[in-house]
Coordinates of C-alpha atoms in Angstrom, one line a residue:
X107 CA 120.8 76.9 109.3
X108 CA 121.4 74.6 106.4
X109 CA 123.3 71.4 107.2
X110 CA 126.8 70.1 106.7
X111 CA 125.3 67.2 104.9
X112 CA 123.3 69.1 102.8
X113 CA 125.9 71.3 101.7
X114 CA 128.1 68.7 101.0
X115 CA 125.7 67.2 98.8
X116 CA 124.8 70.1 97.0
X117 CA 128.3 70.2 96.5
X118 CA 128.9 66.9 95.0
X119 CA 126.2 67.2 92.9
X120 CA 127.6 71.0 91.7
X121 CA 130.8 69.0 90.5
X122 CA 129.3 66.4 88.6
X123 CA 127.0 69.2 86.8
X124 CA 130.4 70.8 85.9
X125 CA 131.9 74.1 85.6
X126 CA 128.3 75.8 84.3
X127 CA 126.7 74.7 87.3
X128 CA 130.1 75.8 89.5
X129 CA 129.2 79.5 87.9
X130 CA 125.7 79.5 88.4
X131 CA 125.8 79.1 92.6
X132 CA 129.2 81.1 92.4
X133 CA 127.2 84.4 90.7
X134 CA 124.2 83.6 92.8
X135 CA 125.9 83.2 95.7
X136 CA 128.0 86.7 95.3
X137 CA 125.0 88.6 94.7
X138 CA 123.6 87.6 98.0
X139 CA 126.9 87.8 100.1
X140 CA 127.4 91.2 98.6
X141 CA 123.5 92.3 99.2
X142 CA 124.1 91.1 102.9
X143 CA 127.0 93.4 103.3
X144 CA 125.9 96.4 102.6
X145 CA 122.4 96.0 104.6
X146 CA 124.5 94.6 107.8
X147 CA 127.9 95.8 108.0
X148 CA 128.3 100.0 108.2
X149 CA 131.8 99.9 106.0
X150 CA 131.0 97.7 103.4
X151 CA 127.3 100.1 103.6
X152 CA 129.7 103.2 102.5
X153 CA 131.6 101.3 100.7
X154 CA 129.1 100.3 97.9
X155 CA 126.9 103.1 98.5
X156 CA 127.6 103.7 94.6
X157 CA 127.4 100.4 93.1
X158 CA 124.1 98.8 91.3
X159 CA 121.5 97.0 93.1
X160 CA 122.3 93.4 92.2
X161 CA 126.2 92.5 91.7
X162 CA 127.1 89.7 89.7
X163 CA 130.7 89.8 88.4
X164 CA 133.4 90.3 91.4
X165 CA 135.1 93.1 89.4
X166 CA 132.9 95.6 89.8
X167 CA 133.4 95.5 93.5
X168 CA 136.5 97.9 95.0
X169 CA 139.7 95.9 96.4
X170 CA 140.1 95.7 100.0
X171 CA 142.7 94.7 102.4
X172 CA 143.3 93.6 105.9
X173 CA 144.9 96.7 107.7
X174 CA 141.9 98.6 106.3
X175 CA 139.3 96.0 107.4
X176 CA 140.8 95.7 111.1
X177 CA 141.3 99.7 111.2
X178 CA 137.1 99.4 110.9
X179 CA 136.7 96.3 112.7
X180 CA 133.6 97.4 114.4
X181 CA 132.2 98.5 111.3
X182 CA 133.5 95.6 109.2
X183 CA 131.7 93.4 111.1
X184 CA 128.0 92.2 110.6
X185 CA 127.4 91.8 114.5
X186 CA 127.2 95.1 116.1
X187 CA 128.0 92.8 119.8
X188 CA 131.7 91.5 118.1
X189 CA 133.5 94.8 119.0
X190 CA 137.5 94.6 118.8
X191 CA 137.8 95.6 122.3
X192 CA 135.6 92.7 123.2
X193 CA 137.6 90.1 120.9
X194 CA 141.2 91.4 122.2
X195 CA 140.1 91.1 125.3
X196 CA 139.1 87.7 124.9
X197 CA 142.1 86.7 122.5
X198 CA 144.6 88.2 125.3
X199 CA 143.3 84.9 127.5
X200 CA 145.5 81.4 125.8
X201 CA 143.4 79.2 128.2
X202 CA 140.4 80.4 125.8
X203 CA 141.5 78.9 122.6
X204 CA 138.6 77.2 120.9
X205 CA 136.0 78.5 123.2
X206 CA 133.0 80.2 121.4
X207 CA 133.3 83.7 121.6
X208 CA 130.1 85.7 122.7
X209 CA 128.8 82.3 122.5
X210 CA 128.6 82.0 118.7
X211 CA 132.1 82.3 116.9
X212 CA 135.2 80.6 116.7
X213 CA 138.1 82.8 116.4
X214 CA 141.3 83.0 115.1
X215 CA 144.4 85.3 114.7
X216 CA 146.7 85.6 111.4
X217 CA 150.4 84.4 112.1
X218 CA 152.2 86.8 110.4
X219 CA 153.0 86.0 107.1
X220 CA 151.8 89.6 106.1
X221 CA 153.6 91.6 108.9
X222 CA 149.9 92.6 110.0
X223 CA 148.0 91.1 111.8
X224 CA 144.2 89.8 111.8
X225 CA 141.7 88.8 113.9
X226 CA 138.7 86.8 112.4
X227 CA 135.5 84.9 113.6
X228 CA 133.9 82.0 112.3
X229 CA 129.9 81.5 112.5
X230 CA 128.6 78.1 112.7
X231 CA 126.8 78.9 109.0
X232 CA 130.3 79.5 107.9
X233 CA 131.6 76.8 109.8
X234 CA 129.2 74.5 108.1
X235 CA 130.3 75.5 104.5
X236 CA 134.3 74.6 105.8
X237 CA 133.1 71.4 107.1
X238 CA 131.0 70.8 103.9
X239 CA 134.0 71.9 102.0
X240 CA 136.3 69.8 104.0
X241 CA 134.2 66.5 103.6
X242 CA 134.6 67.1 99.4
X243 CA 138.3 67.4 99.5
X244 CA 138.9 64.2 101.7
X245 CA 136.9 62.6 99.4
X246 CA 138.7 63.7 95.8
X247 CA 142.1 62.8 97.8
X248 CA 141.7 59.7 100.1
X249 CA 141.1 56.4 98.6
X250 CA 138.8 54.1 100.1
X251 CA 141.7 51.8 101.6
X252 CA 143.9 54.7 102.8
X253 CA 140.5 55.9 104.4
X254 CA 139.9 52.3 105.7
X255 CA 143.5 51.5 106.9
X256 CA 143.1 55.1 109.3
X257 CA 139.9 53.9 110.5
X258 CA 141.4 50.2 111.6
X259 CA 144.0 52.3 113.4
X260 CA 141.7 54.8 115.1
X261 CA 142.0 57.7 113.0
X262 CA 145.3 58.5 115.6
X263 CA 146.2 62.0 114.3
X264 CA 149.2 63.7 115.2
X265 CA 149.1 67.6 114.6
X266 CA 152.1 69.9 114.5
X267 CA 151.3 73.4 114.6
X268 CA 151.5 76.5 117.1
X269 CA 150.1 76.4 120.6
X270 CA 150.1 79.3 121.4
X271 CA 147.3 82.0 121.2
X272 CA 144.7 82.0 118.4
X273 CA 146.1 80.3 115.7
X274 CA 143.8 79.3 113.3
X275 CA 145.2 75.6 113.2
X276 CA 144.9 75.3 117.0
X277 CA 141.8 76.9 117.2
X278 CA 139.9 74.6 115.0
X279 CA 141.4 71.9 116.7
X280 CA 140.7 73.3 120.3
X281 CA 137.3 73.8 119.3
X282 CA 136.5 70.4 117.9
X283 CA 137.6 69.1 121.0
X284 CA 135.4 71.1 123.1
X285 CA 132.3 69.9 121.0
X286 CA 133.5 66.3 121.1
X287 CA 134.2 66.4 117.8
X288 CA 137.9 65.0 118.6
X289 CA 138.7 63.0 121.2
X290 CA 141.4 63.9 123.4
X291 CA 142.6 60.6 123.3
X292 CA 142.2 60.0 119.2
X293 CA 144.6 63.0 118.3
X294 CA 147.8 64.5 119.5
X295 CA 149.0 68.2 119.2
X296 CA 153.0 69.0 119.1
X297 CA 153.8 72.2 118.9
X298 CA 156.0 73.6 116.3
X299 CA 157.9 75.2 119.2
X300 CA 159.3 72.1 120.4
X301 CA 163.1 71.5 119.5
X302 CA 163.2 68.8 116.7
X303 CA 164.6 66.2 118.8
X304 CA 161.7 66.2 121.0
X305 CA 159.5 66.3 118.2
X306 CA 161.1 62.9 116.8
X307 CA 160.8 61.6 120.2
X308 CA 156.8 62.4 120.6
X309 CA 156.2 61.2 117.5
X310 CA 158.4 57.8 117.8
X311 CA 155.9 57.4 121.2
X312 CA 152.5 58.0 119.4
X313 CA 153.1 56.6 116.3
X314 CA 150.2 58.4 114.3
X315 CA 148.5 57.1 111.2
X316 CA 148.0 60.6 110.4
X317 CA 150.2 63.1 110.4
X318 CA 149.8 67.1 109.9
X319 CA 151.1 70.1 110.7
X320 CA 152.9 72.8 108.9
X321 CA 154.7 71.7 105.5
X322 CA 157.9 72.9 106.7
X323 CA 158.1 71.3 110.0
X324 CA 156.7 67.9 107.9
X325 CA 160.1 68.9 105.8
X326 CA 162.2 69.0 108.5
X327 CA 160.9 65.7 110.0
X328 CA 160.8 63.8 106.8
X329 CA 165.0 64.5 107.0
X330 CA 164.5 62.9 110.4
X331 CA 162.6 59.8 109.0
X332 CA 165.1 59.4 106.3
X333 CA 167.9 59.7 108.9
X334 CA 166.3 56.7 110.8
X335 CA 165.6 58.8 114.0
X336 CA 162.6 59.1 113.4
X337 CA 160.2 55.8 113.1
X338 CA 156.7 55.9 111.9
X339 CA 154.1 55.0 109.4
X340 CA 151.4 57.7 108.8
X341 CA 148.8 56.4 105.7
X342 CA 148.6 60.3 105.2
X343 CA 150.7 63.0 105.6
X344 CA 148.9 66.7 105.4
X345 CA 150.3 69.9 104.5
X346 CA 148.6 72.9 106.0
X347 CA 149.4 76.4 105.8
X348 CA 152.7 76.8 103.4
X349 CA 153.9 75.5 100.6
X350 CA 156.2 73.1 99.4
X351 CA 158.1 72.3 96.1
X352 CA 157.2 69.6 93.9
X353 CA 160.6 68.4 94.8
X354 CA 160.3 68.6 98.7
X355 CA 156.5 67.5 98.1
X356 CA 157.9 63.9 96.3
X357 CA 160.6 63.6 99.3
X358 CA 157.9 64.2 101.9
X359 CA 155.7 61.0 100.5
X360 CA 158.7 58.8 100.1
X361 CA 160.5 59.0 103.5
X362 CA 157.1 58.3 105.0
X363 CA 155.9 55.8 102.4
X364 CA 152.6 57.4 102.9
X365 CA 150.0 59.8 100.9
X366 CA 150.7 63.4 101.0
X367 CA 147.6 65.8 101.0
X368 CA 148.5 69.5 100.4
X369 CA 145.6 72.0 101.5
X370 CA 145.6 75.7 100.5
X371 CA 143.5 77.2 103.3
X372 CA 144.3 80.8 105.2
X373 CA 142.7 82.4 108.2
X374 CA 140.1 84.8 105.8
X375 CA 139.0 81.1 104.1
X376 CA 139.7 77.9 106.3
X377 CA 139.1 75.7 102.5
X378 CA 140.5 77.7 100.1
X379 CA 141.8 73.9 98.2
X380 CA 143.0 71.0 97.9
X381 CA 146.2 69.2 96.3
X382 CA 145.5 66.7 93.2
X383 CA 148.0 64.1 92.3
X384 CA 149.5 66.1 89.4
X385 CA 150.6 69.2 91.8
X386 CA 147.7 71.6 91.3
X387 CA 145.9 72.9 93.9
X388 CA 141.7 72.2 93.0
X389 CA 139.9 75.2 94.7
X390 CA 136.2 75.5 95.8
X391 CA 134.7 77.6 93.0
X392 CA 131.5 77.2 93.7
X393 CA 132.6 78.8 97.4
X394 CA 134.8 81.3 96.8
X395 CA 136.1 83.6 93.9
X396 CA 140.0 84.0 93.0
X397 CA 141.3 86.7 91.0
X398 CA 144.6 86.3 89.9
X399 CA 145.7 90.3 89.0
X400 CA 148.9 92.6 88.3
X401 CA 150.3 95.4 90.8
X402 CA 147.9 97.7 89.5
X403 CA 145.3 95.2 90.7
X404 CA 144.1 94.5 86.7
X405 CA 143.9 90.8 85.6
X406 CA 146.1 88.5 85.2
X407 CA 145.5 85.6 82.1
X408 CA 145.7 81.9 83.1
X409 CA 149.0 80.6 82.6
X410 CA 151.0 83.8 83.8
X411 CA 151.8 84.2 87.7
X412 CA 150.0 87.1 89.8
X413 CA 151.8 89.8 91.4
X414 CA 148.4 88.9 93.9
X415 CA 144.9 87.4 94.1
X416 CA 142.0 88.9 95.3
X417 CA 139.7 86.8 97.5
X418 CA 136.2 86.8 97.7
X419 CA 134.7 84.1 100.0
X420 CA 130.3 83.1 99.3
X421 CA 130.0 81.3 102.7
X422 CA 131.6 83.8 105.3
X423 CA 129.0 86.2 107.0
X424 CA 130.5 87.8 110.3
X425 CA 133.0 89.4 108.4
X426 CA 132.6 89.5 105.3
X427 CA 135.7 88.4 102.9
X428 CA 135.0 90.9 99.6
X429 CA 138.0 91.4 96.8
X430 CA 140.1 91.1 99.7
X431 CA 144.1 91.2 98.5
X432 CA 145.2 88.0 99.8
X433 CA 149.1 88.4 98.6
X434 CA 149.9 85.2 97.0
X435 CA 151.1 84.7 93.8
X436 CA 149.3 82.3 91.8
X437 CA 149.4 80.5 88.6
X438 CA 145.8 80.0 87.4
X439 CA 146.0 76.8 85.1
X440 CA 144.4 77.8 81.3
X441 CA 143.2 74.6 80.4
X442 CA 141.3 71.4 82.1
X443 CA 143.3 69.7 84.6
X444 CA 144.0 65.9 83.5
X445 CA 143.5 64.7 86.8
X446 CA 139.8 65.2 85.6
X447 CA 138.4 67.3 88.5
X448 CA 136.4 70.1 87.2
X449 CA 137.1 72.5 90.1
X450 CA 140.1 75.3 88.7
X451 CA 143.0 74.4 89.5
X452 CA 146.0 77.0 90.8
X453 CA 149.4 76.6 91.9
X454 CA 150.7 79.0 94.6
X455 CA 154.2 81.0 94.2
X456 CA 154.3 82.9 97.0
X457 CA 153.7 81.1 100.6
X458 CA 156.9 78.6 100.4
X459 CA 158.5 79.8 103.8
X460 CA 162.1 79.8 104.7
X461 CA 163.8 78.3 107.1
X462 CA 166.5 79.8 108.7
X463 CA 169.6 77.5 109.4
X464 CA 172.4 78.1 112.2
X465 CA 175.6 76.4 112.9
X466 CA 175.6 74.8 116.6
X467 CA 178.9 75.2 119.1
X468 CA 179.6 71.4 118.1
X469 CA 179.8 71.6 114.4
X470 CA 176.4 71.1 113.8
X471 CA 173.6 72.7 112.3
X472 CA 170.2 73.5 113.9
X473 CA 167.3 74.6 111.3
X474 CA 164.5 76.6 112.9
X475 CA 161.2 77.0 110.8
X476 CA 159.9 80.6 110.6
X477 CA 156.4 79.9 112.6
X478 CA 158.5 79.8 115.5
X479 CA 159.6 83.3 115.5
X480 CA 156.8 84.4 113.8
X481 CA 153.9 83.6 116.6
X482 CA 156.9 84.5 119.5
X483 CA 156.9 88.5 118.1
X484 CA 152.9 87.9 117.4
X485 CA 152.1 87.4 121.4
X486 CA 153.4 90.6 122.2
X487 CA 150.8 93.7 121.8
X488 CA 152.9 96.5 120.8
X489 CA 154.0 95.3 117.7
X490 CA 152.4 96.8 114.4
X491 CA 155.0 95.0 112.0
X492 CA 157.9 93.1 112.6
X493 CA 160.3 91.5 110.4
X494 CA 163.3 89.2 111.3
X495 CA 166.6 89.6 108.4
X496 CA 169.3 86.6 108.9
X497 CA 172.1 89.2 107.9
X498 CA 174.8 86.6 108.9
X499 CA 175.0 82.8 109.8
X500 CA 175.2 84.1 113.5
X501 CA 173.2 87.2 113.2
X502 CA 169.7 88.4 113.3
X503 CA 168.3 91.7 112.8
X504 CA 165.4 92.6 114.0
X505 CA 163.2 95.5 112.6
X506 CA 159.8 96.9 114.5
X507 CA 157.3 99.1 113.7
X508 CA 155.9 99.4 117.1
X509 CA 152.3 100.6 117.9
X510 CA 151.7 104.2 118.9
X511 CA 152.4 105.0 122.5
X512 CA 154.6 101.4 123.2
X513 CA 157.2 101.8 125.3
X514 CA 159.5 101.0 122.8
X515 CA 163.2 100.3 125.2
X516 CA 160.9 97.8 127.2
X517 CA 159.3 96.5 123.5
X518 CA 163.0 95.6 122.5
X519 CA 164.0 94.5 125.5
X520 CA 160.7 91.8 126.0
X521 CA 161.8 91.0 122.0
X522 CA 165.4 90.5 122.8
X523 CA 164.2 88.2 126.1
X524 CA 162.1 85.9 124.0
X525 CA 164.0 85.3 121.4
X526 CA 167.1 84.8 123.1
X527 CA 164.9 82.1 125.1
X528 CA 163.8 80.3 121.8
X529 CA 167.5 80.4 120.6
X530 CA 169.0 78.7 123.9
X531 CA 165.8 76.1 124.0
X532 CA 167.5 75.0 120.3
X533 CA 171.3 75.4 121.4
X534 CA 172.3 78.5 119.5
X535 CA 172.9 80.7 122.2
X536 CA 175.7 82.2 120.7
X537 CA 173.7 83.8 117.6
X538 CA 173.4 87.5 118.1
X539 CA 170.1 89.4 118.3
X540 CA 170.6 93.1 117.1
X541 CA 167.7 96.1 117.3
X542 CA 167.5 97.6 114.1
X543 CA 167.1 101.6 113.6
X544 CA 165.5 101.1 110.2
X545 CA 161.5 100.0 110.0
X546 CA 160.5 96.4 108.1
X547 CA 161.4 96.8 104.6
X548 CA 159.1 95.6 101.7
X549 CA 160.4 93.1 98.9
X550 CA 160.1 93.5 95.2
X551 CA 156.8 92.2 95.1
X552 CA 155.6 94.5 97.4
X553 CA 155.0 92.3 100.7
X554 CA 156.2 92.5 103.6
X555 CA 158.7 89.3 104.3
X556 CA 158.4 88.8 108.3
X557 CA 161.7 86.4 108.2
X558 CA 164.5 86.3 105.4
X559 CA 167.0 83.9 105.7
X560 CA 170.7 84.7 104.7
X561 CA 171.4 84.5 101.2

């Protein structure tokens, strides 16, 4: 297996050669992902059964999508041993976050953000590439004294995300650990499930020179910092998983007084890209293909935002990623970016989540980021799609599509239970949970919102 140092240096030098040499490993690389497709994985076999020996250009390969890939898992896959059964199975376990499964892949589950959900695995090749990937953004974004001033301090990392299940976030993190990788003792996880209050007072203890978690749960405790509840000094704040306006990016980096790093990244590619200081998002070309289209899945020019983008990832081998409908919208830049780096450079439309706000009993408001609710309705197994409508300041709906043969009065009732529980944990036990007759209900653009706030 070729090493993360040598693919991080092949993938310096690929950026100093420029966007020729960016194209060159991008059209090799496709024609050898897509050859080892179709000779080891039965659907993508069928799939191309028509197409021409040696593929080259992305668009001659048909669009897929991620209820049609996990409706074939078993033929989806390139490992004949990495049956669904086998991975539920061992995703059902939370005390097996981060292990290897079957040995030889990490896996991880999508949170939502789609109303379907996924189940992927990482091989260490592919894990290499992320790491490799990884090492090149942390260099284009850290200076050598914000690098330096971590260092002095231990690299103390503070992560905010979801702890429960197979989140991809967690995962990694879980699984790092377990190699040694990250010392217990050199990072702290929060989870996002954690009232803010206790949040701030985690945080206040630890004091981390590096802070990350999900952008809007950094939001919400950037409002803290600025409050003065909260009191710390992280050289680098990082963004993971959502987006954030330019606005709430520049009020992130000035109530911390610290460098914000925004990541695009998503559980079918771990390094999709990485922030640059004018507000584009740089993304690994020479790993991955992005193509910005329309509805009726045709192309979209630079300079005009996508109804979606199609994903095709060159370093991802147990399950092949192929013209895979992602569902952002993006804004593909048309021209250089002046920051200089030669990577393209994208802005994303369509991953800013929502929060949802209530009023407390005491005047109060209490804010409660979507994640929450999201990876509460994930956990439970008889949910095909879900979706959570704020219809008043006091009210949520909530509309299931639950899998065939669920029980669906004990469904609602383990629904109601658990979100009743995370309402009380942030003191609005008065808001009112009602089951909704109707199914989840697409938006405009054709995706599936799993929360939307109250107008």
């Amino acid at each position: 297996m070729t090493s993360t140092f040598t693919l991080a240096r092949d993938g310096r030098l690929a950026v100093r050669q420029g966007p020729a040499a960016l194209a060159d490993r991008q059209r090799e690389r496709l024609a050898a992902m897509v050859d080892f497709a179709r000779s080891r994985s039965p659907y993508y076999r069928e799939l191309y059964r028509t197409l021409p020996e040696r593929v080259e250009d992305p668009a001659l390969l048909p669009v897929t999508r991620k209820e049609t890939l996990m409706a074939r898992f078993d033929d989806w896959v390139t490992d004949p041993e990495a049956t669904l059964d086998r991975v539920r199975d061992f995703i059902a376990d939370p005390a097996r976050v981060g292990e290897p499964f079957l040995g030889k892949y990490l896996v991880s589950t999508t949170s939502g953000t789609t109303g379907h959900r996924g189940v992927f695995l990482l091989d260490d090749r592919a894990a290499a590439v992320v790491k490799a990937l990884s090492l090149r953004a942390a260099r284009r974004t850290l200076t050598p004294s914000l690098t330096a001033r971590m260092l002095v301090h231990r690299m103390r990392a503070a992560h905010v995300v979801a702890t429960s299940g197979h989140l991809a976030a967690y995962a990694v993190i879980a699984r790092s650990r377990a190699a040694g990788r990250l010392h217990a003792r050199g990072s702290r996880v929060l989870s996002v499930y954690s009232p803010l209050p206790e949040l701030v007072d985690q945080l206040n203890r630890y004091r981390p020179v590096l802070l990350s978690g999900y952008a809007t749960v950094i939001a919400l405790l950037a409002g803290e910092q600025l409050a003065g509840r909260l009191r710390i000094a992280p050289a680098v704040v990082s963004l993971v998983a959502e987006g954030l306006s330019d606005r709430e990016h520049r009020r992130v980096g000035s109530a911390f007084g610290a460098h914000v790093v925004n990541t695009y990244a998503c559980n079918e590619s771990l390094a999709l890209g990485y922030g640059c200081p004018l507000g584009w998002l740089h993304t690994h070309s020479d790993w991955l293909i992005l193509e910005p289209v329309d509805a009726d899945y045709r192309p979209v020019p630079p300079g005009q935002e996508s109804f979606t983008v199609l994903l095709t990832s060159l370093g991802r081998w147990a399950q092949p990623i192929l013209r895979y409908d992602l569902g952002d919208s993006v804004l593909w830049r048309p021209d250089p970016c002046p920051c200089g780096d030669p990577l393209p450079a994208v802005k994303v439309r369509g991953r800013a989540a929502d929060l949802l706000s209530f009023p407390r009993r005491d005047g109060g408001r209490v804010r409660i980021v979507p994640m929450a609710f999201e990876t509460l309705l994930e956990s439970l197994p008889d949910i095909d799609l879900f979706q959570i409508v704020q219809t008043t300041s006091t009210t949520l709906r909530v509309r299931i599509r639950p899998a065939a043969g669920a029980d669906q009065d004990r469904l609602w009732n383990a629904v109601r239970t658990g979100l009743a529980a995370l309402l009380t944990d942030h003191r609005t036990d008065h808001v009112k949970i009602e089951r909704a007759h109707e199914p989840p209900e697409q938006s405009p653009g054709g995706k599936y919102r799993v929360v939307i706030p109250c107008p």
